[in-house]
Short mmCIF file of C-alpha atoms in Angstrom, two decimals:
data_model
loop_
_atom_site.label_atom_id
_atom_site.label_comp_id
_atom_site.label_asym_id
_atom_site.label_seq_id
_atom_site.Cartn_x
_atom_site.Cartn_y
_atom_site.Cartn_z
CA MET A 1 35.05 -48.44 -16.67
CA GLU A 2 33.55 -48.92 -19.95
CA ALA A 3 30.36 -51.91 -20.57
CA ARG A 4 33.26 -53.87 -22.05
CA GLU A 5 35.82 -53.96 -19.77
CA ALA A 6 33.61 -54.59 -16.90
CA VAL A 7 31.36 -57.59 -18.56
CA ALA A 8 35.29 -59.18 -19.23
CA LYS A 9 36.09 -58.32 -15.31
CA ALA A 10 33.00 -60.09 -13.97
CA ILE A 11 32.89 -63.00 -16.23
CA GLU A 12 36.70 -63.10 -15.72
CA GLY A 13 36.43 -62.95 -11.23
CA HIS A 14 32.71 -64.30 -11.06
CA GLY A 15 31.72 -66.53 -14.14
CA PRO A 16 29.37 -67.56 -15.79
CA ILE A 17 27.29 -64.84 -14.78
CA GLU A 18 23.56 -66.20 -14.16
CA GLN A 19 22.31 -62.83 -13.42
CA VAL A 20 21.96 -59.36 -13.74
CA TYR A 21 20.39 -56.88 -10.87
CA TRP A 22 19.55 -53.31 -12.56
CA ILE A 23 19.48 -51.05 -9.71
CA GLY A 24 18.36 -47.34 -9.26
CA CYS A 25 15.43 -44.98 -8.30
CA GLY A 26 13.35 -42.98 -10.84
CA GLY A 27 14.95 -41.39 -13.41
CA SER A 28 17.85 -43.87 -13.15
CA MET A 29 15.44 -46.84 -12.65
CA ILE A 30 14.16 -46.14 -15.97
CA ASP A 31 17.46 -45.88 -18.33
CA LEU A 32 18.19 -49.11 -17.21
CA MET A 33 14.75 -50.86 -17.68
CA PRO A 34 15.25 -50.96 -21.53
CA ALA A 35 18.38 -53.02 -20.89
CA ASP A 36 16.42 -55.63 -17.94
CA TYR A 37 13.99 -55.85 -21.37
CA MET A 38 16.52 -56.89 -23.89
CA LEU A 39 18.31 -59.20 -21.46
CA GLN A 40 15.37 -61.26 -20.70
CA ALA A 41 14.63 -61.46 -24.33
CA GLU A 42 17.95 -62.24 -26.04
CA SER A 43 19.07 -64.72 -23.37
CA ALA A 44 18.22 -67.75 -22.65
CA LYS A 45 20.86 -68.51 -19.40
CA VAL A 46 20.66 -65.37 -17.85
CA GLU A 47 17.98 -64.37 -15.45
CA SER A 48 17.37 -60.22 -15.24
CA ASN A 49 15.62 -57.88 -13.54
CA VAL A 50 15.21 -54.44 -12.34
CA TYR A 51 14.48 -53.22 -8.84
CA THR A 52 14.05 -49.71 -7.26
CA ALA A 53 17.32 -50.14 -5.01
CA ARG A 54 15.07 -49.09 -1.48
CA GLU A 55 12.74 -52.48 -2.78
CA PHE A 56 16.47 -54.16 -3.99
CA THR A 57 17.79 -53.69 -0.15
CA VAL A 58 14.11 -54.54 1.67
CA ALA A 59 13.29 -58.04 -0.21
CA PRO A 60 16.56 -59.04 -1.76
CA PRO A 61 16.61 -61.86 -4.91
CA ARG A 62 17.68 -65.20 -2.91
CA LYS A 63 19.64 -65.99 -6.18
CA LEU A 64 21.61 -62.33 -5.72
CA GLY A 65 25.64 -64.03 -5.36
CA SER A 66 28.58 -64.89 -6.44
CA HIS A 67 27.11 -65.11 -10.22
CA SER A 68 25.64 -62.24 -10.17
CA MET A 69 26.36 -58.98 -12.01
CA VAL A 70 24.97 -55.80 -10.04
CA VAL A 71 24.37 -52.99 -12.66
CA ALA A 72 23.30 -49.59 -10.35
CA LEU A 73 23.22 -46.15 -11.84
CA SER A 74 22.84 -42.98 -9.68
CA HIS A 75 22.55 -40.00 -11.72
CA SER A 76 23.73 -38.00 -9.41
CA GLY A 77 25.89 -39.80 -7.91
CA GLY A 78 24.16 -38.99 -4.44
CA THR A 79 21.50 -41.54 -4.28
CA PRO A 80 21.73 -43.39 -0.88
CA GLU A 81 19.54 -46.17 -1.52
CA VAL A 82 21.73 -47.17 -4.52
CA VAL A 83 25.21 -47.45 -2.18
CA GLU A 84 22.64 -49.61 0.19
CA ALA A 85 21.65 -51.50 -2.14
CA CYS A 86 25.62 -52.12 -3.89
CA LYS A 87 26.91 -52.55 -0.49
CA LEU A 88 24.09 -55.68 0.16
CA ALA A 89 24.90 -56.64 -2.92
CA GLN A 90 28.65 -56.63 -2.23
CA GLU A 91 28.36 -58.67 1.10
CA ARG A 92 26.47 -61.12 -0.63
CA GLY A 93 29.50 -61.89 -3.22
CA ALA A 94 27.63 -60.39 -6.34
CA TYR A 95 29.70 -58.09 -9.19
CA ILE A 96 29.31 -54.70 -8.75
CA PHE A 97 29.26 -52.13 -11.41
CA THR A 98 27.64 -48.57 -10.82
CA MET A 99 27.43 -45.24 -13.49
CA THR A 100 26.85 -42.21 -12.42
CA SER A 101 27.92 -38.34 -13.75
CA THR A 102 29.68 -37.26 -11.12
CA ALA A 103 33.30 -38.33 -9.96
CA GLY A 104 34.23 -38.64 -6.60
CA SER A 105 30.91 -39.31 -5.67
CA ILE A 106 29.71 -41.73 -3.07
CA VAL A 107 28.50 -44.22 -5.99
CA ASP A 108 31.65 -43.97 -7.73
CA ALA A 109 33.25 -45.93 -4.38
CA PRO A 110 36.52 -48.03 -4.87
CA GLU A 111 35.00 -50.70 -3.57
CA TRP A 112 33.41 -51.08 -7.14
CA ASP A 113 33.93 -50.92 -10.44
CA THR A 114 32.28 -47.63 -11.85
CA PHE A 115 31.71 -45.62 -15.48
CA VAL A 116 31.36 -41.95 -15.06
CA TYR A 117 30.02 -40.47 -17.59
CA ASP A 118 30.07 -36.78 -19.21
CA TRP A 119 26.41 -35.45 -19.16
CA GLN A 120 26.62 -32.67 -21.95
CA ASP A 121 24.92 -31.95 -25.04
CA ASP A 122 26.72 -33.20 -26.79
CA THR A 123 27.79 -36.05 -26.24
CA PRO A 124 27.96 -39.22 -27.80
CA GLN A 125 25.25 -41.32 -26.80
CA ARG A 126 27.56 -44.60 -26.42
CA GLU A 127 29.67 -42.72 -23.80
CA LEU A 128 25.97 -42.02 -21.61
CA ASP A 129 24.42 -44.36 -18.82
CA ALA A 130 21.38 -45.55 -21.17
CA ALA A 131 23.67 -46.91 -23.74
CA GLN A 132 26.16 -48.31 -21.81
CA SER A 133 23.73 -50.30 -20.08
CA ILE A 134 22.74 -51.54 -23.31
CA LEU A 135 25.90 -52.17 -24.02
CA VAL A 136 26.29 -54.10 -20.95
CA VAL A 137 23.77 -56.66 -22.31
CA ALA A 138 25.49 -56.62 -25.85
CA GLU A 139 28.67 -57.66 -24.11
CA LEU A 140 27.34 -60.54 -21.35
CA LEU A 141 25.17 -62.12 -24.94
CA LYS A 142 28.46 -61.70 -26.63
CA ALA A 143 30.50 -63.76 -24.52
CA GLN A 144 28.65 -66.11 -23.05
CA GLU A 145 25.65 -66.85 -25.89
CA GLY A 146 27.12 -65.53 -28.90
CA TYR A 147 24.29 -62.35 -30.76
CA ASP A 148 24.16 -62.40 -34.10
CA ALA A 149 22.95 -58.32 -33.56
CA TYR A 150 26.24 -57.33 -31.93
CA ASP A 151 27.48 -55.03 -35.01
CA ALA A 152 23.95 -53.62 -36.02
CA LEU A 153 23.61 -53.15 -32.01
CA GLN A 154 27.31 -51.05 -32.26
CA ALA A 155 25.80 -49.17 -34.88
CA GLY A 156 22.54 -47.86 -34.33
CA ILE A 157 24.18 -46.55 -30.91
CA ASP A 158 25.52 -44.48 -32.67
CA GLU A 159 23.39 -43.60 -35.37
CA LEU A 160 21.41 -42.25 -32.70
CA ASP A 161 23.67 -39.44 -32.17
CA ARG A 162 22.72 -38.32 -36.22
CA ILE A 163 18.72 -39.33 -35.17
CA ILE A 164 18.25 -37.55 -32.06
CA PRO A 165 18.61 -33.89 -32.90
CA ALA A 166 16.96 -34.33 -36.03
CA ALA A 167 13.86 -36.04 -33.61
CA LYS A 168 14.08 -32.55 -31.22
CA LYS A 169 13.70 -30.41 -34.30
CA LYS A 170 10.74 -32.47 -35.36
CA VAL A 171 8.85 -32.39 -32.06
CA ASN A 172 9.14 -29.22 -31.61
CA GLU A 173 7.67 -28.03 -35.15
CA GLU A 174 4.98 -30.74 -34.79
CA LEU A 175 3.80 -31.58 -31.13
CA CYS A 176 5.34 -29.16 -28.80
CA ASP A 177 3.00 -26.32 -28.27
CA HIS A 178 -0.19 -28.82 -29.06
CA PHE A 179 1.20 -30.54 -26.07
CA ALA A 180 1.56 -27.07 -24.10
CA GLU A 181 -1.47 -26.37 -24.79
CA LEU A 182 -3.56 -28.85 -24.25
CA CYS A 183 -1.59 -29.51 -20.68
CA GLN A 184 -3.77 -25.87 -20.31
CA LYS A 185 -6.89 -27.38 -21.35
CA HIS A 186 -6.52 -30.25 -19.35
CA ASP A 187 -5.84 -31.12 -15.42
CA PHE A 188 -4.81 -34.73 -16.03
CA LEU A 189 -3.85 -37.04 -19.08
CA TYR A 190 -3.24 -40.85 -19.63
CA ILE A 191 -0.05 -41.85 -21.59
CA LEU A 192 0.67 -45.05 -23.52
CA GLY A 193 3.41 -47.22 -24.48
CA SER A 194 4.74 -50.52 -24.54
CA GLY A 195 7.96 -52.91 -25.15
CA ALA A 196 11.28 -51.36 -24.16
CA CYS A 197 9.74 -47.66 -25.14
CA PHE A 198 7.27 -48.23 -21.53
CA ALA A 199 10.12 -46.94 -19.16
CA GLN A 200 9.81 -43.47 -21.38
CA THR A 201 6.10 -43.72 -20.52
CA TYR A 202 6.64 -44.59 -17.02
CA GLY A 203 9.30 -41.37 -17.56
CA PHE A 204 7.52 -39.07 -19.06
CA ALA A 205 4.73 -39.23 -16.30
CA ILE A 206 7.05 -39.84 -13.05
CA CYS A 207 9.79 -37.92 -13.54
CA SER A 208 9.19 -35.15 -16.58
CA LEU A 209 5.84 -34.71 -15.79
CA MET A 210 4.96 -35.37 -12.25
CA GLU A 211 8.42 -34.40 -10.77
CA MET A 212 9.45 -31.46 -12.95
CA GLN A 213 6.16 -30.22 -13.86
CA TRP A 214 3.93 -30.41 -11.16
CA GLN A 215 1.17 -32.36 -13.65
CA ASN A 216 -1.20 -34.81 -12.24
CA CYS A 217 -1.26 -37.81 -15.39
CA CYS A 218 -0.94 -41.60 -15.75
CA TYR A 219 1.06 -44.25 -17.27
CA ILE A 220 -1.07 -47.29 -18.61
CA HIS A 221 1.05 -49.87 -20.74
CA SER A 222 -1.00 -50.25 -24.72
CA ALA A 223 -2.04 -53.96 -23.49
CA GLU A 224 -3.08 -53.82 -20.75
CA TYR A 225 -5.69 -50.36 -21.71
CA PHE A 226 -7.55 -53.12 -22.79
CA HIS A 227 -8.40 -54.83 -19.10
CA GLY A 228 -9.30 -52.15 -17.19
CA PRO A 229 -8.35 -48.53 -18.12
CA PHE A 230 -10.02 -48.27 -21.72
CA GLU A 231 -13.11 -48.12 -19.43
CA CYS A 232 -12.40 -44.24 -19.05
CA THR A 233 -12.18 -43.61 -22.19
CA GLU A 234 -14.18 -40.73 -23.83
CA PRO A 235 -14.45 -37.64 -25.51
CA GLY A 236 -13.04 -35.24 -23.86
CA VAL A 237 -10.18 -36.82 -22.15
CA PHE A 238 -6.32 -36.67 -23.22
CA TYR A 239 -4.12 -39.27 -23.96
CA PHE A 240 -0.47 -39.53 -25.39
CA LEU A 241 0.18 -42.52 -27.40
CA GLN A 242 3.93 -43.60 -27.55
CA MET A 243 4.66 -45.43 -30.36
CA SER A 244 6.79 -48.20 -30.75
CA SER A 245 9.63 -49.31 -33.73
CA GLY A 246 9.49 -53.05 -32.29
CA PRO A 247 7.75 -55.85 -31.86
CA SER A 248 5.23 -54.90 -29.46
CA ARG A 249 4.19 -51.93 -31.93
CA VAL A 250 0.92 -54.42 -32.70
CA GLU A 251 -0.19 -53.46 -28.76
CA ASP A 252 0.26 -49.57 -29.25
CA GLU A 253 -1.51 -50.08 -32.85
CA ARG A 254 -4.50 -51.67 -31.70
CA ALA A 255 -4.92 -49.31 -28.82
CA LEU A 256 -4.54 -46.23 -31.37
CA ALA A 257 -7.56 -47.64 -33.66
CA PHE A 258 -9.22 -48.15 -30.55
CA LEU A 259 -8.20 -44.27 -29.06
CA ASN A 260 -9.18 -43.10 -32.88
CA THR A 261 -13.22 -44.19 -31.92
CA HIS A 262 -13.20 -42.96 -28.49
CA THR A 263 -11.92 -39.60 -27.77
CA ASP A 264 -11.55 -36.72 -29.42
CA THR A 265 -7.75 -35.52 -27.60
CA LEU A 266 -5.07 -37.57 -28.83
CA MET A 267 -1.84 -37.30 -29.45
CA VAL A 268 0.68 -39.36 -31.24
CA LEU A 269 4.61 -39.83 -31.08
CA ASP A 270 5.26 -42.40 -33.01
CA ALA A 271 9.44 -43.46 -33.64
CA LEU A 272 9.34 -44.81 -36.53
CA GLU A 273 8.59 -41.20 -37.79
CA TYR A 274 11.38 -39.67 -35.06
CA GLY A 275 14.05 -41.57 -37.14
CA MET A 276 13.92 -45.11 -35.71
CA ASP A 277 13.84 -46.53 -38.85
CA ALA A 278 17.40 -46.15 -39.93
CA VAL A 279 17.88 -48.66 -36.96
CA ASP A 280 18.21 -52.40 -37.58
CA GLU A 281 14.41 -54.03 -37.17
CA ARG A 282 16.35 -56.38 -34.57
CA VAL A 283 17.97 -53.52 -31.89
CA ARG A 284 15.46 -51.04 -32.59
CA ALA A 285 13.44 -51.20 -29.76
CA TYR A 286 16.08 -51.36 -27.34
CA LEU A 287 17.86 -48.05 -28.79
CA GLU A 288 14.43 -46.60 -28.85
CA PRO A 289 13.92 -45.14 -25.58
CA ILE A 290 16.67 -43.65 -25.66
CA MET A 291 15.16 -41.22 -28.46
CA MET A 292 12.28 -40.89 -26.80
CA TYR A 293 13.82 -40.01 -23.34
CA TYR A 294 14.58 -36.10 -25.86
CA MET A 295 11.98 -36.22 -26.88
CA ASN A 296 9.84 -36.11 -23.70
CA VAL A 297 12.80 -33.33 -22.67
CA GLU A 298 11.32 -31.23 -25.26
CA LEU A 299 7.86 -32.11 -24.54
CA ARG A 300 8.13 -30.89 -20.57
CA ALA A 301 10.01 -28.31 -21.49
CA ALA A 302 7.50 -26.84 -23.79
CA ARG A 303 4.88 -26.88 -21.10
CA GLY A 304 7.05 -25.48 -18.46
CA ARG A 305 7.49 -22.29 -20.53
CA VAL A 306 3.67 -22.30 -21.00
CA PHE A 307 3.24 -22.29 -16.95
CA ASP A 308 6.34 -20.10 -16.51
CA HIS A 309 7.44 -23.85 -14.61
CA ASP A 310 10.92 -24.06 -15.09
CA PRO A 311 11.95 -28.01 -14.73
CA SER A 312 14.75 -27.87 -12.81
CA VAL A 313 12.18 -26.29 -9.71
CA ARG A 314 11.44 -28.68 -6.73
CA ARG A 315 8.72 -28.30 -3.82
CA TYR A 316 9.74 -31.25 -1.42
CA MET A 317 12.96 -33.41 -3.81
CA GLY A 318 16.54 -32.47 -1.54
CA ILE A 319 14.19 -29.78 0.76
CA GLU A 320 11.97 -31.86 3.45
CA LYS A 321 13.19 -34.51 5.21
CA TYR A 322 11.83 -38.14 4.01
#
């Protein structure tokens, strides 16, 4: 079941939808964060919150109920915390829509509706989880409030299929080797970003680098940088700035201006220079995290080659009991 059908079913059986809760863990939660950001920005009627699945079960929102929609994602399909969250939501009467790449997994259960996607290099973006979560928002807005940028969003999702291959080529030509070199010289780096793209600032840190490369690092919101963290800025400290193409870009530009004069070790990945200028400015902020994810993948792979550290290697996850 895809987003349009899921939203129609949710409204028919539980409508009007008053809350949407986005549930996942790690990279799966990260993929849902832009949808939460979009719904908060665009809806005057629907509340939206994103939760790591375990926290959703230990401290569930009081408003969770029959007018709630829960969108839960587990890429592997085997995340117990996500299933527990779905069961709790089911007990509270919410409509549940799950997404996974693994058909027949515990997340793809008959108790709720599921979108199963084919995680391949050539799969169109609209057939993958991140775009489907954005489409949930678009369909919900269109059905309950109206959404003037609906067609622009649809076009933007399709445009990603052209943008991403070109961006991957560009990042390998311009940034990847230098990033890997700087990781050899620096045991630690700070990663800055803002807006919906902050999801991938967070993701670059905790998934691509900490989980997959065992690289010590820290993520900082570009606006929050000036409320404490900038005191650590000095020559020799490594910063990586992800610049948004949306309204929050002004926050990144302010951070860039300060970094340019206070450190000598700075890398910038500007979404506007990596193809997002081709997407309608009303919606590109919500779609750029998808593009930025693929840039993170290329950057971590470059580091992995230099350090002889395959991104699939783990020492604790799925190995020890925790």
